[in-house]
Amino acid sequence: MDKKLKQLKEDYMDIPIPDELDFKVKKAIKQGRKSMKAKDNKAKIRKGYIAAASVAAATVVLTVGVNVSPVLAKGLSDLPVLGGIIEVLTFREYKVDEKNYNADIKVPEIQGLENKELQNSLNEKYLNDSKALYEQFMEEMNELKEAGGGHLGLDNGYVVKTDTEKILSIGRYVVNTAASSSTTFRYDTIDKEKEILITLPILFKDDSYIDIISENIKSQMREQMKSDDSLIYWIEGDNNDFEGFDKISKEQSFYISPEGKLIIAFDKYEVAPGYMGNPEFTIPTEILTDLLMGDEYIK
Amino acid sequence: MELDKQLEKLITENEKSFYRLAYSYVKNQDDALDVVQEAIYKAFASIESLKNVDYIKTWFYRIIVNVSLDYIRKRKKELVNYDEYILSNDSGTEDHYSDIDLKQSLDSLPEKYKTIIILRFFEEMKLEEIAQVMDKNVNTIKTWLYKALRMLRISIDEERDVKNG
């Protein structure tokens, strides 16, 4: 080999490998696998919700009857029914506070729904998800400690995106602040009057929303990239290097803003490089009007 | 073996190569680690797009290169300001360290030529593999490789001429 090339190669091979590379690679693989599974499972899980939601619809008549009689209602629930306050509270908090290892996990709990089935299924999910995160954190912390140390940070909590008379949108986030800076959001939107979980398929007459929303998002992406070249989205077809964003899924993550706008949300890495964070797109209501089941949610 | 298992094997067995490649673009440890993690994440998320398992290696290299270039693109704006700062503080005298000169001559190549040199000579890939990584035909890669070598030699020779002269 040419002498200069040899020298260049030596320099290249001398690039120091950080100790934490192996750990971070393993962690990224774990996360990558999870996202793979999440894709597969998403459909299954949501199907369960729809079933729960339709049960809710069936029991509405009954609960209205219960509501009329406060005495009876009180007997069924230890919460005061007055005004039927549906709210989100912090049910439990887990904390790890050691040098280099920090976790803060806040588990939300929804209260005040008459539809106990829905309420319990959501609260159970919230608790289980947080528990799993906590256990994973402890496991990784111990692995790291055995491996000679490192940093780990986890911030898991929730934000109430919308809380109007009609709608409650709650977003739960997971931020890995050290080993890899990933953030994910999971949203649930509840119709507080009907006490059902709102899903995209429930909002729309048929599946045509998928294409129409997807096209709108793609044009928003292109516009943003045009006006600022430091912004990058991966769009299928525009970038032939690997799979880019083509369509939202039927059960794409979303929430409804207090103004009644539909917000489509993506995870980090889902449609853009990591530094772009968790992209969100507000879908103009005009393009949805003909597709919506009604105008009670999206305005 | 299932696709995701093959991917995991490929990544864990070659993690140092991937890190070095990422580092050669982004030039700092934190970003290089980020690039590797992001590429892994991206690979698992889009594993269905891999049609032929024979290409898994070059496919993953391509993701590393693309994520690295995304990072550089994002940082370019910040770097413009940095360059201006450096230039305004440059006294005009040249320091000579042969190692650094060599490295800089590699870094002074446009990205595609640099990528070819790294993949061909440091990662010891075949031209066909490089063509897959860079999504170009082999002839284009040959042309670029020739050009890259020429550019490299010229820039190194120039340095020597300056020093000897």
Coordinates of C-alpha atoms in Angstrom, one line a residue:
Chain A
M1 CA 0.0 0.0 0.0
D2 CA 1.1 3.5 -0.7
K3 CA 3.0 5.0 2.2
K4 CA 0.7 8.0 2.6
L5 CA -2.3 5.8 2.6
K6 CA -0.7 3.5 5.1
Q7 CA -0.1 6.5 7.4
L8 CA -3.7 7.7 6.9
K9 CA -5.0 4.2 7.7
E10 CA -2.9 4.1 10.9
D11 CA -4.3 7.4 12.0
Y12 CA -7.8 6.2 11.2
M13 CA -7.3 3.0 13.2
D14 CA -5.9 5.1 16.0
I15 CA -9.2 6.9 16.5
P16 CA -9.8 6.2 20.2
I17 CA -12.8 4.0 21.0
P18 CA -14.7 5.3 24.1
D19 CA -15.3 2.8 26.8
E20 CA -19.0 3.3 26.8
L21 CA -19.4 2.4 23.1
D22 CA -20.2 -1.2 23.8
F23 CA -22.8 -0.3 26.4
K24 CA -24.4 2.3 24.2
V25 CA -24.5 0.0 21.2
K26 CA -26.2 -2.7 23.2
K27 CA -28.7 -0.2 24.6
A28 CA -29.5 1.2 21.1
I29 CA -30.0 -2.4 19.9
K30 CA -32.4 -3.0 22.8
Q31 CA -34.3 0.2 22.0
G32 CA -34.2 -0.5 18.3
R33 CA -35.8 -3.9 18.9
K34 CA -38.4 -2.4 21.1
S35 CA -39.4 0.1 18.4
M36 CA -39.7 -2.9 16.0
K37 CA -42.0 -4.7 18.4
A38 CA -43.9 -1.5 19.1
K39 CA -44.7 -1.3 15.5
D40 CA -46.1 -4.8 15.5
N41 CA -47.9 -4.4 18.7
K42 CA -49.4 -1.0 18.1
A43 CA -52.3 -2.4 16.1
K44 CA -53.0 -5.2 18.6
I45 CA -53.1 -2.9 21.6
R46 CA -55.2 -0.3 20.0
K47 CA -57.7 -2.9 18.9
G48 CA -58.1 -3.7 22.6
Y49 CA -58.9 -0.1 23.3
I50 CA -61.5 0.2 20.7
A51 CA -63.2 -2.8 22.2
A52 CA -63.1 -1.1 25.6
A53 CA -64.4 2.1 24.1
S54 CA -67.4 0.4 22.5
V55 CA -68.2 -1.3 25.8
A56 CA -68.2 2.2 27.2
A57 CA -70.6 3.4 24.6
A58 CA -72.9 0.5 25.5
T59 CA -72.9 1.3 29.2
V60 CA -73.4 5.1 28.9
V61 CA -77.2 4.7 29.2
L62 CA -76.7 2.8 32.4
T63 CA -74.3 5.3 34.0
V64 CA -76.6 8.2 33.2
G65 CA -79.2 6.4 35.2
V66 CA -76.7 6.1 38.1
N67 CA -75.8 9.7 37.9
V68 CA -79.3 10.9 38.5
S69 CA -79.3 9.4 41.9
P70 CA -76.3 10.8 43.8
V71 CA -76.8 8.6 46.8
L72 CA -76.6 5.4 44.8
A73 CA -73.7 6.8 42.8
K74 CA -71.8 7.5 45.9
G75 CA -72.2 4.0 47.0
L76 CA -70.6 2.8 43.8
S77 CA -67.7 5.1 43.8
D78 CA -65.8 6.6 46.7
L79 CA -65.3 9.8 44.7
P80 CA -67.7 12.6 44.9
V81 CA -69.8 12.7 41.8
L82 CA -70.6 16.4 42.1
G83 CA -69.8 17.9 38.7
G84 CA -68.1 14.7 37.7
I85 CA -64.6 16.0 37.9
I86 CA -62.4 14.0 35.5
E87 CA -58.8 14.8 36.2
V88 CA -55.2 13.5 36.1
L89 CA -53.2 13.3 39.2
T90 CA -49.8 11.9 40.0
F91 CA -50.5 8.5 41.4
R92 CA -47.0 7.4 42.4
E93 CA -43.5 8.7 42.0
Y94 CA -40.3 6.7 41.8
K95 CA -37.0 8.3 42.3
V96 CA -33.4 7.3 42.1
D97 CA -30.9 10.0 43.1
E98 CA -27.4 8.8 43.1
K99 CA -24.2 10.3 41.7
N100 CA -24.4 9.7 37.9
Y101 CA -27.6 7.8 38.2
N102 CA -30.9 9.7 38.2
A103 CA -34.4 8.6 37.5
D104 CA -37.6 10.5 38.1
I105 CA -40.8 8.6 37.3
K106 CA -44.2 10.1 37.8
V107 CA -47.1 7.8 37.2
P108 CA -50.3 9.5 36.2
E109 CA -53.7 8.4 37.2
I110 CA -57.0 9.4 35.7
Q111 CA -59.8 9.9 38.2
G112 CA -63.5 10.6 37.9
L113 CA -64.6 8.6 35.0
E114 CA -67.8 6.7 35.4
N115 CA -66.5 4.2 32.9
K116 CA -64.4 2.2 35.3
E117 CA -63.4 -0.2 32.6
L118 CA -61.7 2.5 30.6
Q119 CA -60.3 4.2 33.6
N120 CA -58.8 1.1 35.0
S121 CA -57.4 -0.1 31.7
L122 CA -55.6 3.3 31.2
N123 CA -54.4 3.5 34.8
E124 CA -53.2 0.0 34.7
K125 CA -51.3 0.6 31.5
Y126 CA -49.7 3.8 33.0
L127 CA -48.6 2.0 36.1
N128 CA -47.2 -1.1 34.2
D129 CA -45.4 1.1 31.7
S130 CA -43.7 3.1 34.4
K131 CA -42.9 0.0 36.4
A132 CA -41.2 -1.6 33.4
L133 CA -39.2 1.6 32.9
Y134 CA -38.1 1.6 36.5
E135 CA -37.0 -2.0 36.4
Q136 CA -35.1 -1.5 33.2
F137 CA -33.4 1.5 34.6
M138 CA -32.3 -0.4 37.7
E139 CA -31.1 -3.3 35.6
E140 CA -29.0 -1.0 33.4
M141 CA -27.7 0.9 36.4
N142 CA -26.4 -2.3 37.9
E143 CA -24.9 -3.4 34.6
L144 CA -23.1 -0.1 34.3
K145 CA -21.9 -0.2 37.8
E146 CA -20.5 -3.6 37.2
A147 CA -18.9 -2.5 34.0
G148 CA -17.1 0.3 35.9
G149 CA -19.5 3.1 35.8
G150 CA -21.2 5.6 33.5
H151 CA -24.1 7.9 33.4
L152 CA -27.8 7.1 33.3
G153 CA -30.7 9.5 33.4
L154 CA -34.4 8.8 33.0
D155 CA -37.3 11.2 33.2
N156 CA -40.7 9.8 32.8
G157 CA -43.8 11.8 33.4
Y158 CA -46.8 13.3 31.8
V159 CA -48.3 16.5 30.5
V160 CA -51.9 17.4 30.1
K161 CA -52.0 18.7 26.6
T162 CA -55.7 19.6 26.7
D163 CA -58.3 19.7 29.4
T164 CA -61.5 21.3 28.2
E165 CA -65.0 20.4 29.1
K166 CA -65.1 18.0 26.3
I167 CA -61.6 16.7 25.9
L168 CA -58.7 15.4 28.0
S169 CA -55.5 14.8 26.1
I170 CA -52.7 13.4 28.2
G171 CA -49.2 12.8 26.9
R172 CA -46.8 10.5 28.7
Y173 CA -43.1 11.1 28.0
V174 CA -39.9 9.1 28.5
V175 CA -36.6 10.9 28.2
N176 CA -33.4 9.0 28.4
T177 CA -31.1 11.9 29.4
A178 CA -27.7 10.1 29.4
A179 CA -26.9 6.9 27.6
S180 CA -29.0 7.9 24.6
S181 CA -31.0 11.0 24.3
S182 CA -34.2 9.6 23.2
T183 CA -37.6 11.0 23.9
T184 CA -40.9 9.3 23.3
F185 CA -44.4 10.5 23.8
R186 CA -47.6 8.4 24.1
Y187 CA -50.9 10.2 23.9
D188 CA -54.4 9.3 25.1
T189 CA -57.3 11.5 24.3
I190 CA -60.6 11.0 26.1
D191 CA -64.0 12.4 25.4
K192 CA -65.0 13.4 28.9
E193 CA -68.7 13.6 28.2
K194 CA -69.1 10.3 26.5
E195 CA -66.3 8.7 28.4
I196 CA -64.7 7.0 25.5
L197 CA -61.1 6.9 24.2
I198 CA -60.8 8.8 21.0
T199 CA -58.8 7.1 18.3
L200 CA -58.1 8.3 14.7
P201 CA -60.4 5.7 13.2
I202 CA -63.2 6.8 15.5
L203 CA -62.7 10.4 14.4
F204 CA -63.1 9.8 10.7
K205 CA -65.7 8.3 8.4
D206 CA -63.2 5.9 6.6
D207 CA -59.5 5.3 6.0
S208 CA -59.1 8.1 3.6
Y209 CA -57.7 10.3 6.3
I210 CA -54.5 8.4 6.2
D211 CA -53.5 9.6 2.7
I212 CA -54.8 13.1 3.1
I213 CA -53.1 13.7 6.4
S214 CA -49.9 12.1 5.2
E215 CA -49.7 14.3 2.1
N216 CA -50.3 17.3 4.2
I217 CA -47.5 16.4 6.5
K218 CA -45.1 15.7 3.6
S219 CA -45.8 19.1 2.2
Q220 CA -45.3 20.7 5.6
M221 CA -42.0 18.9 5.8
R222 CA -40.8 20.0 2.4
E223 CA -41.8 23.6 3.1
Q224 CA -39.9 23.6 6.4
M225 CA -36.8 22.2 4.8
K226 CA -37.0 24.8 2.0
S227 CA -37.2 27.7 4.4
D228 CA -34.5 26.4 6.7
D229 CA -31.8 24.1 5.4
S230 CA -30.7 22.9 8.8
L231 CA -34.1 21.1 9.1
I232 CA -34.2 17.6 7.8
Y233 CA -37.0 15.1 7.4
W234 CA -36.8 11.8 5.8
I235 CA -39.4 11.6 3.1
E236 CA -40.0 8.4 1.1
G237 CA -39.0 9.0 -2.5
D238 CA -37.3 12.3 -2.0
N239 CA -34.4 10.5 -0.3
N240 CA -33.6 7.1 -1.8
D241 CA -31.1 6.2 0.8
F242 CA -33.4 4.3 3.1
E243 CA -37.0 4.1 4.0
G244 CA -38.4 7.6 4.7
F245 CA -41.8 8.8 5.9
D246 CA -44.5 7.6 3.6
K247 CA -47.8 7.4 5.5
I248 CA -49.0 7.8 9.0
S249 CA -50.3 4.6 10.5
K250 CA -53.9 4.1 11.0
E251 CA -53.3 4.5 14.7
Q252 CA -50.7 7.2 14.5
S253 CA -49.9 9.1 17.7
F254 CA -52.0 12.2 18.0
Y255 CA -53.7 14.6 20.3
I256 CA -56.3 17.3 20.1
S257 CA -55.2 20.8 21.0
P258 CA -57.3 23.0 23.3
E259 CA -58.3 24.9 20.1
G260 CA -59.7 21.7 18.7
K261 CA -56.8 21.2 16.2
L262 CA -55.6 17.7 15.3
I263 CA -51.9 17.4 16.1
I264 CA -50.0 14.4 14.6
A265 CA -47.0 13.5 16.6
F266 CA -43.9 11.4 15.8
D267 CA -41.3 9.8 17.9
K268 CA -37.7 10.8 17.7
Y269 CA -36.1 9.1 14.8
E270 CA -39.4 8.1 13.3
V271 CA -39.4 10.7 10.5
A272 CA -36.3 12.7 11.0
P273 CA -32.7 12.6 12.5
G274 CA -32.5 12.6 16.3
Y275 CA -31.6 16.3 16.6
M276 CA -35.0 17.2 15.2
G277 CA -36.6 15.9 18.4
N278 CA -40.2 14.8 18.4
P279 CA -41.8 16.4 15.3
E280 CA -45.4 17.5 15.5
F281 CA -47.6 18.7 12.8
T282 CA -50.8 20.6 13.1
I283 CA -53.3 19.5 10.5
P284 CA -55.4 22.3 9.0
T285 CA -59.0 21.5 9.9
E286 CA -60.2 22.7 6.4
I287 CA -58.7 19.6 4.7
L288 CA -60.3 17.3 7.3
T289 CA -63.9 18.7 7.3
D290 CA -65.3 16.3 4.7
L291 CA -63.6 13.3 6.3
L292 CA -64.7 13.8 9.9
M293 CA -67.5 12.0 11.5
G294 CA -68.7 15.2 13.0
D295 CA -67.4 18.5 14.3
E296 CA -67.6 17.9 18.0
Y297 CA -63.8 17.3 18.4
I298 CA -61.9 18.8 15.6
K299 CA -62.7 22.5 14.9
Chain B
M1 CA -31.3 -16.6 11.2
E2 CA -33.9 -13.9 11.4
L3 CA -33.1 -10.5 10.0
D4 CA -33.0 -8.7 13.3
K5 CA -30.7 -11.2 14.8
Q6 CA -28.3 -10.9 11.8
L7 CA -28.5 -7.1 12.2
E8 CA -27.6 -7.4 15.9
K9 CA -24.7 -9.7 15.1
L10 CA -23.4 -7.4 12.4
I11 CA -23.6 -4.3 14.6
T12 CA -22.0 -5.9 17.7
E13 CA -19.2 -7.5 15.8
N14 CA -18.3 -4.3 13.9
E15 CA -19.2 -1.6 16.4
K16 CA -15.7 -0.2 16.4
S17 CA -15.6 0.2 12.7
F18 CA -18.9 1.9 12.7
Y19 CA -17.8 4.2 15.4
R20 CA -14.6 5.1 13.6
L21 CA -16.5 5.8 10.4
A22 CA -18.9 8.1 12.2
Y23 CA -16.1 9.8 14.0
S24 CA -14.2 10.5 10.8
Y25 CA -17.2 12.6 9.8
V26 CA -18.4 14.3 12.9
K27 CA -15.0 14.6 14.6
N28 CA -16.0 14.3 18.2
Q29 CA -16.8 11.5 20.6
D30 CA -20.2 12.6 21.7
D31 CA -21.6 13.1 18.2
A32 CA -20.0 9.9 16.9
L33 CA -21.7 7.9 19.7
D34 CA -24.9 9.7 18.9
V35 CA -24.6 8.8 15.2
V36 CA -23.9 5.2 15.9
Q37 CA -26.9 4.9 18.3
E38 CA -29.2 6.8 15.9
A39 CA -28.1 4.6 13.0
I40 CA -28.8 1.4 15.0
Y41 CA -32.2 2.7 16.0
K42 CA -33.0 3.7 12.4
A43 CA -31.8 0.4 11.1
F44 CA -34.2 -1.6 13.3
A45 CA -37.0 0.7 12.6
S46 CA -36.7 0.3 8.9
I47 CA -35.5 -3.3 8.7
E48 CA -38.4 -4.3 6.5
S49 CA -37.0 -2.0 3.8
L50 CA -34.0 -4.3 3.5
K51 CA -35.1 -6.5 0.7
N52 CA -32.0 -8.7 0.4
V53 CA -30.2 -10.0 3.4
D54 CA -26.9 -10.2 1.5
Y55 CA -26.8 -6.4 1.5
I56 CA -27.2 -6.1 5.2
K57 CA -23.6 -5.0 5.8
T58 CA -23.5 -2.3 3.0
W59 CA -27.1 -1.3 4.0
F60 CA -26.0 -0.5 7.5
Y61 CA -22.8 1.3 6.4
R62 CA -25.1 3.4 4.2
I63 CA -27.2 4.3 7.2
I64 CA -24.1 5.3 9.2
V65 CA -22.9 7.5 6.4
N66 CA -26.2 9.1 5.9
V67 CA -26.8 9.8 9.6
S68 CA -23.3 11.2 9.8
L69 CA -23.9 13.5 6.9
D70 CA -27.2 14.7 8.4
Y71 CA -25.3 15.6 11.6
I72 CA -22.7 17.5 9.6
R73 CA -25.3 19.3 7.6
K74 CA -27.0 20.4 10.8
R75 CA -23.8 21.6 12.3
K76 CA -22.6 23.5 9.2
K77 CA -24.4 26.6 10.2
E78 CA -22.7 26.7 13.5
L79 CA -19.4 25.9 11.8
V80 CA -19.7 28.8 9.5
N81 CA -19.6 31.1 12.5
Y82 CA -16.8 29.1 14.0
D83 CA -14.7 29.4 10.8
E84 CA -15.1 33.1 10.7
Y85 CA -14.0 33.2 14.3
I86 CA -10.9 31.2 13.5
L87 CA -10.0 33.2 10.5
S88 CA -10.3 36.5 12.3
N89 CA -7.9 35.2 14.9
D90 CA -5.5 33.6 12.5
S91 CA -2.1 35.2 12.7
G92 CA -1.2 33.9 9.2
T93 CA 1.8 31.8 10.2
E94 CA 1.6 28.1 9.4
D95 CA 2.3 25.3 11.9
H96 CA 3.7 22.1 10.5
Y97 CA 2.9 18.7 12.0
S98 CA 3.1 16.0 9.4
D99 CA 0.4 13.8 11.0
I100 CA -2.1 16.6 11.1
D101 CA -1.2 17.6 7.5
L102 CA -2.0 14.1 6.4
K103 CA -5.3 14.0 8.3
Q104 CA -6.3 17.3 7.0
S105 CA -5.6 16.3 3.5
L106 CA -8.1 13.5 3.9
D107 CA -10.6 15.8 5.6
S108 CA -10.1 18.4 2.9
L109 CA -11.6 16.0 0.4
P110 CA -15.3 16.4 -0.5
E111 CA -17.3 13.9 1.6
K112 CA -17.9 11.4 -1.2
Y113 CA -14.2 11.1 -2.0
K114 CA -13.3 10.8 1.7
T115 CA -16.0 8.1 2.1
I116 CA -14.5 6.1 -0.8
I117 CA -11.0 6.3 0.6
I118 CA -12.2 5.2 4.1
L119 CA -14.3 2.3 2.8
R120 CA -11.8 1.1 0.2
F121 CA -8.5 1.3 2.1
F122 CA -9.4 1.4 5.8
E123 CA -12.5 -0.8 5.8
E124 CA -11.1 -2.9 2.9
M125 CA -14.4 -3.0 1.0
K126 CA -14.7 -4.2 -2.6
L127 CA -15.7 -1.6 -5.2
E128 CA -19.1 -3.3 -5.6
E129 CA -19.7 -3.0 -1.9
I130 CA -18.8 0.7 -1.9
A131 CA -21.2 1.1 -4.8
Q132 CA -23.9 -0.3 -2.7
V133 CA -23.1 1.8 0.3
M134 CA -23.1 5.0 -1.8
D135 CA -25.9 3.9 -4.1
K136 CA -23.9 4.5 -7.3
N137 CA -22.7 2.2 -10.0
V138 CA -19.3 0.7 -9.9
N139 CA -18.0 2.8 -12.7
T140 CA -18.8 6.0 -10.9
I141 CA -17.1 4.6 -7.8
K142 CA -14.0 3.8 -9.9
T143 CA -13.9 7.3 -11.3
W144 CA -14.3 8.9 -7.9
L145 CA -11.7 6.6 -6.4
Y146 CA -9.2 7.6 -9.0
K147 CA -10.0 11.2 -8.5
A148 CA -9.8 10.9 -4.7
L149 CA -6.4 9.4 -4.9
R150 CA -5.2 12.0 -7.3
M151 CA -6.5 14.8 -5.1
L152 CA -5.0 13.2 -2.0
R153 CA -1.6 12.8 -3.6
I154 CA -1.6 16.3 -5.0
S155 CA -2.5 17.8 -1.7
I156 CA 0.1 15.8 0.2
D157 CA 2.8 16.5 -2.5
E158 CA 2.0 20.2 -2.3
E159 CA 2.7 20.1 1.4
R160 CA 6.0 18.4 0.9
D161 CA 7.0 20.9 -1.8
V162 CA 6.2 23.8 0.5
K163 CA 8.3 22.3 3.3
N164 CA 11.2 21.3 1.1
G165 CA 11.2 24.6 -0.8

